[in-house]
PDB file of C-alpha atoms in Angstrom:
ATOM      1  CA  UNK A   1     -47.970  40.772 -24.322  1.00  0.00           C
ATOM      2  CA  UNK A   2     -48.738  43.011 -21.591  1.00  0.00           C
ATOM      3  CA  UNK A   3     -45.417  42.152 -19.683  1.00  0.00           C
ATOM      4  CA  UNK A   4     -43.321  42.712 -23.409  1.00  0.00           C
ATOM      5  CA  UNK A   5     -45.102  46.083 -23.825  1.00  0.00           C
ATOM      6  CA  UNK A   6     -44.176  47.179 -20.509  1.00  0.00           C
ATOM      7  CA  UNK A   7     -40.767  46.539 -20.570  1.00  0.00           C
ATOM      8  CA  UNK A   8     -40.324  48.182 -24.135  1.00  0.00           C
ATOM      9  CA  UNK A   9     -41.618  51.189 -22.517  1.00  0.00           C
ATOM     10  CA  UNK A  10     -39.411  51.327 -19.252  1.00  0.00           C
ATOM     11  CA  UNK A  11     -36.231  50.606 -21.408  1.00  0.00           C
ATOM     12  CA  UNK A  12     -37.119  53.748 -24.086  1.00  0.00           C
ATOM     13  CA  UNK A  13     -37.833  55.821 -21.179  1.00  0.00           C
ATOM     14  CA  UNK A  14     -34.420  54.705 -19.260  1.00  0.00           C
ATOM     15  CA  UNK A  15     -32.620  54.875 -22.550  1.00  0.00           C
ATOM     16  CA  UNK A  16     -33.937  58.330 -23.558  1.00  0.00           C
ATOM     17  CA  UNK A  17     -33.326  59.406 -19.605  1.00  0.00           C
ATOM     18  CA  UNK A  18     -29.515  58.669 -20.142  1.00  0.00           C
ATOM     19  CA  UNK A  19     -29.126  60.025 -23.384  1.00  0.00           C
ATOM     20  CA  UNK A  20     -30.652  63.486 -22.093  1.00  0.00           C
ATOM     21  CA  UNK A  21     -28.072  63.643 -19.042  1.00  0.00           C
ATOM     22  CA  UNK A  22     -25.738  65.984 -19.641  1.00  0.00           C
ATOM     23  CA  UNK A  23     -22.357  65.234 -20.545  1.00  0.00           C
ATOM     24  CA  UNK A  24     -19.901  65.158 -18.076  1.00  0.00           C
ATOM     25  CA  UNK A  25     -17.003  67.964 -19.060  1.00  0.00           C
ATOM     26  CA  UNK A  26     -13.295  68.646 -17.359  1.00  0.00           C
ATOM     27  CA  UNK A  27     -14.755  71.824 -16.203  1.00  0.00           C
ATOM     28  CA  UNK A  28     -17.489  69.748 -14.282  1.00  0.00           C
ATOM     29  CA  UNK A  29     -15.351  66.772 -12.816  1.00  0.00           C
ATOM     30  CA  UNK A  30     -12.855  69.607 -11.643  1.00  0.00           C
ATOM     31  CA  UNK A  31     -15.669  71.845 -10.145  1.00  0.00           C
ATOM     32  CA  UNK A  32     -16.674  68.440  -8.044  1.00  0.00           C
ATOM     33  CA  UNK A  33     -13.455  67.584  -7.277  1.00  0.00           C
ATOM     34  CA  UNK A  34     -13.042  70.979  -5.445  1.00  0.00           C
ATOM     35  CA  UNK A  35     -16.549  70.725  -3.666  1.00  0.00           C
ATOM     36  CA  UNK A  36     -14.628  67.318  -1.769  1.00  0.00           C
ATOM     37  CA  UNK A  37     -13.277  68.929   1.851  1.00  0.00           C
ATOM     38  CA  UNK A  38     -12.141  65.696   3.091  1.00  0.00           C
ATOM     39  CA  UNK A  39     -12.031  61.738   1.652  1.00  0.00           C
ATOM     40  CA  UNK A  40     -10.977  58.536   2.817  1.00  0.00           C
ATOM     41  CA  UNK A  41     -10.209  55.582   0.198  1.00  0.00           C
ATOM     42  CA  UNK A  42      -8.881  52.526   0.015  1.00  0.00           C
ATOM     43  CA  UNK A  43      -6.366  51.864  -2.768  1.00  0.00           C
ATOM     44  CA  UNK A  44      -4.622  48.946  -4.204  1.00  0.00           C
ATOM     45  CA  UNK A  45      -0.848  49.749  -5.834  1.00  0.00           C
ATOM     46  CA  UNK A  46       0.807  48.017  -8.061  1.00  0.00           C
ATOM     47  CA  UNK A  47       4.683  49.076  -8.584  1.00  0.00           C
ATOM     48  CA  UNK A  48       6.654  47.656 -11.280  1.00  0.00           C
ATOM     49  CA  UNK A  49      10.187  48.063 -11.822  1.00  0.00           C
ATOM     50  CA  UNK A  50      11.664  47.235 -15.247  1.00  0.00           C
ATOM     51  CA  UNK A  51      15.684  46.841 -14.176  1.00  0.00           C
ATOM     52  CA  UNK A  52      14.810  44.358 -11.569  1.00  0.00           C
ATOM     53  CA  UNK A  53      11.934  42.884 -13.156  1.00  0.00           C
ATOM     54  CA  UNK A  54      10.038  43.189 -10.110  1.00  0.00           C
ATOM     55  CA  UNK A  55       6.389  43.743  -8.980  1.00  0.00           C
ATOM     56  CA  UNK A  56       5.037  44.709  -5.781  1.00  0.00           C
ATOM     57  CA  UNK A  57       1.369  44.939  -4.940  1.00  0.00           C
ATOM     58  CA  UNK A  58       0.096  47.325  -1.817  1.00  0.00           C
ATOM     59  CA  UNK A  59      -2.601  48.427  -0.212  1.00  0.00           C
ATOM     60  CA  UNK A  60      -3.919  50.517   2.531  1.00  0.00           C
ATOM     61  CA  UNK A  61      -6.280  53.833   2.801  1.00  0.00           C
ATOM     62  CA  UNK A  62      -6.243  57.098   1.310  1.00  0.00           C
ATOM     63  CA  UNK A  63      -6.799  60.680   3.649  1.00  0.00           C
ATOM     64  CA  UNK A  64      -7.344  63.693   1.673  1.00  0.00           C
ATOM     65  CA  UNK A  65      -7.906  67.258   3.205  1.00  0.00           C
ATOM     66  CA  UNK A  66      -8.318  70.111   1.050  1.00  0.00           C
ATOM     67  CA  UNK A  67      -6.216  71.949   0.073  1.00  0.00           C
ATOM     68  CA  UNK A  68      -3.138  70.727   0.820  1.00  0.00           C
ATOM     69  CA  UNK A  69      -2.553  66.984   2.811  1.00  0.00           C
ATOM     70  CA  UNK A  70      -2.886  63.933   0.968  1.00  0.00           C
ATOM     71  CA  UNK A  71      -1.524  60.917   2.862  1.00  0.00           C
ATOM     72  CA  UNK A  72      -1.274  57.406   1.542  1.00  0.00           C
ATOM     73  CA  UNK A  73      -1.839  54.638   4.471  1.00  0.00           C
ATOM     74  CA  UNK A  74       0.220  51.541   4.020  1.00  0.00           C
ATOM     75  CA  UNK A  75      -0.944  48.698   5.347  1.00  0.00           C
ATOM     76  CA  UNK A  76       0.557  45.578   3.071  1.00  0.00           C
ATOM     77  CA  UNK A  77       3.160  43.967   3.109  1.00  0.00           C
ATOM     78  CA  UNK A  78       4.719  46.798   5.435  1.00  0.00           C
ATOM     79  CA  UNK A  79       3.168  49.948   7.616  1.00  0.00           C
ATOM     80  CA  UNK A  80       4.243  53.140   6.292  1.00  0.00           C
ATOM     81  CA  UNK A  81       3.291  56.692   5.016  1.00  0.00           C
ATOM     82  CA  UNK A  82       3.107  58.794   2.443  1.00  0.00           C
ATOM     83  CA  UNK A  83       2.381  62.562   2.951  1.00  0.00           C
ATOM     84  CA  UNK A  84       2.401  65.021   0.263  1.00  0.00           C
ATOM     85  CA  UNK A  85       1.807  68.738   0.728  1.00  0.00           C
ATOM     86  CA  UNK A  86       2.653  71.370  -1.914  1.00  0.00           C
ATOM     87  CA  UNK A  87       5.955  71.807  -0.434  1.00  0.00           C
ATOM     88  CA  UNK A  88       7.415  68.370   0.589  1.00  0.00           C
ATOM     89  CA  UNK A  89       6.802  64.482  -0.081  1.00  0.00           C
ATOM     90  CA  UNK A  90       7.628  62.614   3.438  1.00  0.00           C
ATOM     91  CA  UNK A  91       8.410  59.080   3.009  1.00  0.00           C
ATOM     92  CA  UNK A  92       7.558  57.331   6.611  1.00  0.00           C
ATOM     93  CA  UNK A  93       8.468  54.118   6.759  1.00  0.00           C
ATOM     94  CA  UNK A  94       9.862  51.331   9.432  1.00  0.00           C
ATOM     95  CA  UNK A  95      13.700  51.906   9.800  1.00  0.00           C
ATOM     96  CA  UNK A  96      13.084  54.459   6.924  1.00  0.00           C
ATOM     97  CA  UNK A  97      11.950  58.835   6.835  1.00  0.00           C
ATOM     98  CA  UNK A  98      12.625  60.614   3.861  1.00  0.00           C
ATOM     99  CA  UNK A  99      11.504  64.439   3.236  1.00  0.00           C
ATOM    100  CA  UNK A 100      12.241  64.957  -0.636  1.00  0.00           C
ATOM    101  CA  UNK A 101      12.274  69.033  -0.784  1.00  0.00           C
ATOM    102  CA  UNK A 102      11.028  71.032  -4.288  1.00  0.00           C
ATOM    103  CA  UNK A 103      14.063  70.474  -5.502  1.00  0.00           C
ATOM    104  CA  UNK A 104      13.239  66.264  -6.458  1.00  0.00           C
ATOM    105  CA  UNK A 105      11.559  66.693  -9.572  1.00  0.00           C
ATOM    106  CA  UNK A 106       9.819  63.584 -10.094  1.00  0.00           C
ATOM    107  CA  UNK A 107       8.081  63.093  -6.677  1.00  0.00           C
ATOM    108  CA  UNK A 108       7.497  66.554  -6.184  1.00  0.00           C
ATOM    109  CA  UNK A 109       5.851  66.633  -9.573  1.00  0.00           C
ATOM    110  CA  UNK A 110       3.111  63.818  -8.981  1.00  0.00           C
ATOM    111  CA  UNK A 111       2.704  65.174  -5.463  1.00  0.00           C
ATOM    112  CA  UNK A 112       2.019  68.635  -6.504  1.00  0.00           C
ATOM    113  CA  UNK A 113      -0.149  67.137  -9.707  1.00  0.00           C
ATOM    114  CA  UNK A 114      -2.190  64.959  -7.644  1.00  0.00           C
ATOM    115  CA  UNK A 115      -3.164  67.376  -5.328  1.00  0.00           C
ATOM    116  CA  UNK A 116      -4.020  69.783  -8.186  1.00  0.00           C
ATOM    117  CA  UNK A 117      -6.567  67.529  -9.450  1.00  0.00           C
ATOM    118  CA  UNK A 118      -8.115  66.687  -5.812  1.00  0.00           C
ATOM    119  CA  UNK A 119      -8.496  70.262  -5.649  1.00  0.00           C
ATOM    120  CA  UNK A 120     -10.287  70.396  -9.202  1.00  0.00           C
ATOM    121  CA  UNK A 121      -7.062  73.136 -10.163  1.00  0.00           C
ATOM    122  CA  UNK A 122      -7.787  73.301 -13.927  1.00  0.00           C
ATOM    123  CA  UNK A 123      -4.782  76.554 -13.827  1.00  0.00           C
ATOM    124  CA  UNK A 124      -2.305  74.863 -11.746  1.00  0.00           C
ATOM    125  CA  UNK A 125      -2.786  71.555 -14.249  1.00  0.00           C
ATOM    126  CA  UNK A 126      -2.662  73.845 -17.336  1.00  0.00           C
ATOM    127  CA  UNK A 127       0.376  75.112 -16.369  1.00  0.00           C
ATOM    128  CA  UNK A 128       3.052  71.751 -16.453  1.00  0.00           C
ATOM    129  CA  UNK A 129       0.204  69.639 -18.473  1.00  0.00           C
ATOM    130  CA  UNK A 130      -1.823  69.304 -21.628  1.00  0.00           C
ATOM    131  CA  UNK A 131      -4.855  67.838 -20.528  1.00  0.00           C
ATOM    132  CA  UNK A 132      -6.747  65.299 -22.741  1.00  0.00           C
ATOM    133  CA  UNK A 133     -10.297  64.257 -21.412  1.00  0.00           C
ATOM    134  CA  UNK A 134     -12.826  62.098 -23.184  1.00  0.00           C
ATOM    135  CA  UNK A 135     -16.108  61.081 -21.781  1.00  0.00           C
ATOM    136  CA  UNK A 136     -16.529  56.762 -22.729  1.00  0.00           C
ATOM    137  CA  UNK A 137     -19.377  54.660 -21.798  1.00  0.00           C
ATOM    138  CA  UNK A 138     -21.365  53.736 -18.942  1.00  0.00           C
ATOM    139  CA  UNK A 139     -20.755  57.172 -17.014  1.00  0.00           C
ATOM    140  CA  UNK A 140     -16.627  56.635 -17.100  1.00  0.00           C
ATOM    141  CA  UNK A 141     -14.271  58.962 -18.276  1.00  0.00           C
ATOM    142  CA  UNK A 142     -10.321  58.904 -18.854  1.00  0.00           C
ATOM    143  CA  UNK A 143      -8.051  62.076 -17.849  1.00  0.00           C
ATOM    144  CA  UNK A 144      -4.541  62.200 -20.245  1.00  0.00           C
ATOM    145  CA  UNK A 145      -2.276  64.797 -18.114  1.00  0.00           C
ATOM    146  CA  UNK A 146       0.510  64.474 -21.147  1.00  0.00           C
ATOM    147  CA  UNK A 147       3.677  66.743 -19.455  1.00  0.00           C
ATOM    148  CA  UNK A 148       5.336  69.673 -20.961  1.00  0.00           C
ATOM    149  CA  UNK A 149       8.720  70.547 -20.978  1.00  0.00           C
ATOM    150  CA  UNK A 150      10.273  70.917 -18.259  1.00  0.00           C
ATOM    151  CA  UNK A 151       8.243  67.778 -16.763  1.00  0.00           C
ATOM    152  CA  UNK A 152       8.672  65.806 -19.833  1.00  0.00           C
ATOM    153  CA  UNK A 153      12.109  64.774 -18.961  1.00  0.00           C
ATOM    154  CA  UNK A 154      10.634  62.673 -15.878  1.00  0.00           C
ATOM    155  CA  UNK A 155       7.023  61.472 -16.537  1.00  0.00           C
ATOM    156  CA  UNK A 156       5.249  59.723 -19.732  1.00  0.00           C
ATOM    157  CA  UNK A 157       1.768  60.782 -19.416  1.00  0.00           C
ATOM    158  CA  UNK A 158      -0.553  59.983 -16.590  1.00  0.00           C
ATOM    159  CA  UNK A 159      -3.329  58.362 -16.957  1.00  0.00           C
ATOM    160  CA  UNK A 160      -6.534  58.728 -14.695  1.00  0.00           C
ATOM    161  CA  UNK A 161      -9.319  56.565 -14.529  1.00  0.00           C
ATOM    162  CA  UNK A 162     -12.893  57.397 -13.754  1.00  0.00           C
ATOM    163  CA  UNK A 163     -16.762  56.775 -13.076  1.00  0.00           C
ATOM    164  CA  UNK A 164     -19.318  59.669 -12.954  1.00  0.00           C
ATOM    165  CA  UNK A 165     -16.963  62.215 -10.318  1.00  0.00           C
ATOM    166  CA  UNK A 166     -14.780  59.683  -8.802  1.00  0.00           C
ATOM    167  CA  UNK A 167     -11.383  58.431  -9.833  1.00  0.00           C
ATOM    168  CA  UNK A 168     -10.917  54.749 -10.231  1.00  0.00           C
ATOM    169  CA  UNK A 169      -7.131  54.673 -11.310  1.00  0.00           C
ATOM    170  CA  UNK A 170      -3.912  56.563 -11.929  1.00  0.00           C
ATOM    171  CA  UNK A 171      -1.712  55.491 -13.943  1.00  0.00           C
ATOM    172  CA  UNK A 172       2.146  56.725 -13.733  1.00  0.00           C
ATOM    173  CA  UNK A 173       5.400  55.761 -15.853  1.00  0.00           C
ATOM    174  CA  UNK A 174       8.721  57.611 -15.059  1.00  0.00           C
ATOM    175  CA  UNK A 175      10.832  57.831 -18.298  1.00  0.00           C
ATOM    176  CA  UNK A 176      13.121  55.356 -16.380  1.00  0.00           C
ATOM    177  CA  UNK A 177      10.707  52.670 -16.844  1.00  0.00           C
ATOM    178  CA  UNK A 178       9.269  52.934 -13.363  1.00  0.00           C
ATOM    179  CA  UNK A 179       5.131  52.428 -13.589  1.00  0.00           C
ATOM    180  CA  UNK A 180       2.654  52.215 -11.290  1.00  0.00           C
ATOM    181  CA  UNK A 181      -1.033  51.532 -10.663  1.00  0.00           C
ATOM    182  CA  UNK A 182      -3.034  52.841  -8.232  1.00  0.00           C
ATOM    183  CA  UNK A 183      -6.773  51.852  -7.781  1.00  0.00           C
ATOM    184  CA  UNK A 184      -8.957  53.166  -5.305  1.00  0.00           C
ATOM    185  CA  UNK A 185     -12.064  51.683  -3.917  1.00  0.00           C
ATOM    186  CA  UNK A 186     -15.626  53.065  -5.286  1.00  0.00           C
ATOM    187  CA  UNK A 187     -18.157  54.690  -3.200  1.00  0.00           C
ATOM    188  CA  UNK A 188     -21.886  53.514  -3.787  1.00  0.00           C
ATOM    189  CA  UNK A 189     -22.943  57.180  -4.189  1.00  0.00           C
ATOM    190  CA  UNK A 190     -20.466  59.651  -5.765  1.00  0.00           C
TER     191      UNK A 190
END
């Protein structure tokens, strides 16, 4: 009885300790995105390309510096780079270096995106997105950046994954069919 009574009250106490937690808002995630200096993640990518009917899966680490480097490691099945600043995407790969300049829409836009949300931007976002967030259960959240005009003729809207202030995945569709998945690796304390 004793052991029932005491478990009653730990749950009502735990259950009434997460209900009075605060919701998480946009404006909160963004402000602790923008407290981050410097990350390193791993990530898992899944590419899928619907003309060739295709899949590829990758993986390697993540390197973030605020404000403006963000490199993607490679590691599987080949080594290679990706490093996007505001002002170029370079593609680094064996037997393979690509700079794509402003004028690339489509990389230049997830590049420039991506880096607006590690930087917790809410403007620069506002600006080429409508942003849909709803909080869901267990502390996760989901991001909608749904692309206006002059973006919508590339991208479907991306989709980003999360738990408490960390992203889990991005989700990305080009309006050519092109989609891909990237998940990154959890830390134990956000």
């Amino acid at each position: 009885m004793f052991k029932s009574l005491l478990f009653l009250t730990s749950l009502i106490f735990c259950t009434s300790s997460i209900a009075q937690s605060p919701p998480l808002t946009l404006e909160k995630l963004l402000f602790s995105f923008a407290q981050i200096k410097s990350e390193q993640k791993n990530f898992t990518e899944e590419q899928l390309d619907p003309i060739l009917d295709i899949s590829t899966q990758k993986s390697g680490y993540l390197v973030y510096q605020s404000p403006e480097n963000l490199t993607l490691h490679y590691l599987t099945p080949i080594k290679g780079s990706i490093i996007f600043t505001p002002n170029q995407v370079k593609i680094d790969f064996p037997q393979r270096t690509l700079i794509l300049s402003p004028d690339n829409a489509p990389q230049m836009v997830f590049s420039q995106t991506i880096l607006h949300l590690l930087n917790g931007n809410l403007n620069q976002l506002s600006k080429n997105f409508t942003l849909q967030f709803s909080q869901q259960l267990n502390q996760t959240w989901q991001l909608n950046l749904i692309p206006k005009k002059q973006h919508n003729q590339y991208l479907h809207p991306i989709r980003i994954h999360g738990i408490q202030q960390q992203i889990k995945e991005i989700f990305i569709t080009t309006r050519s069919g092109e989609s891909r998945r990237i998940s990154f690796e959890l830390s134990s304390t956000p």
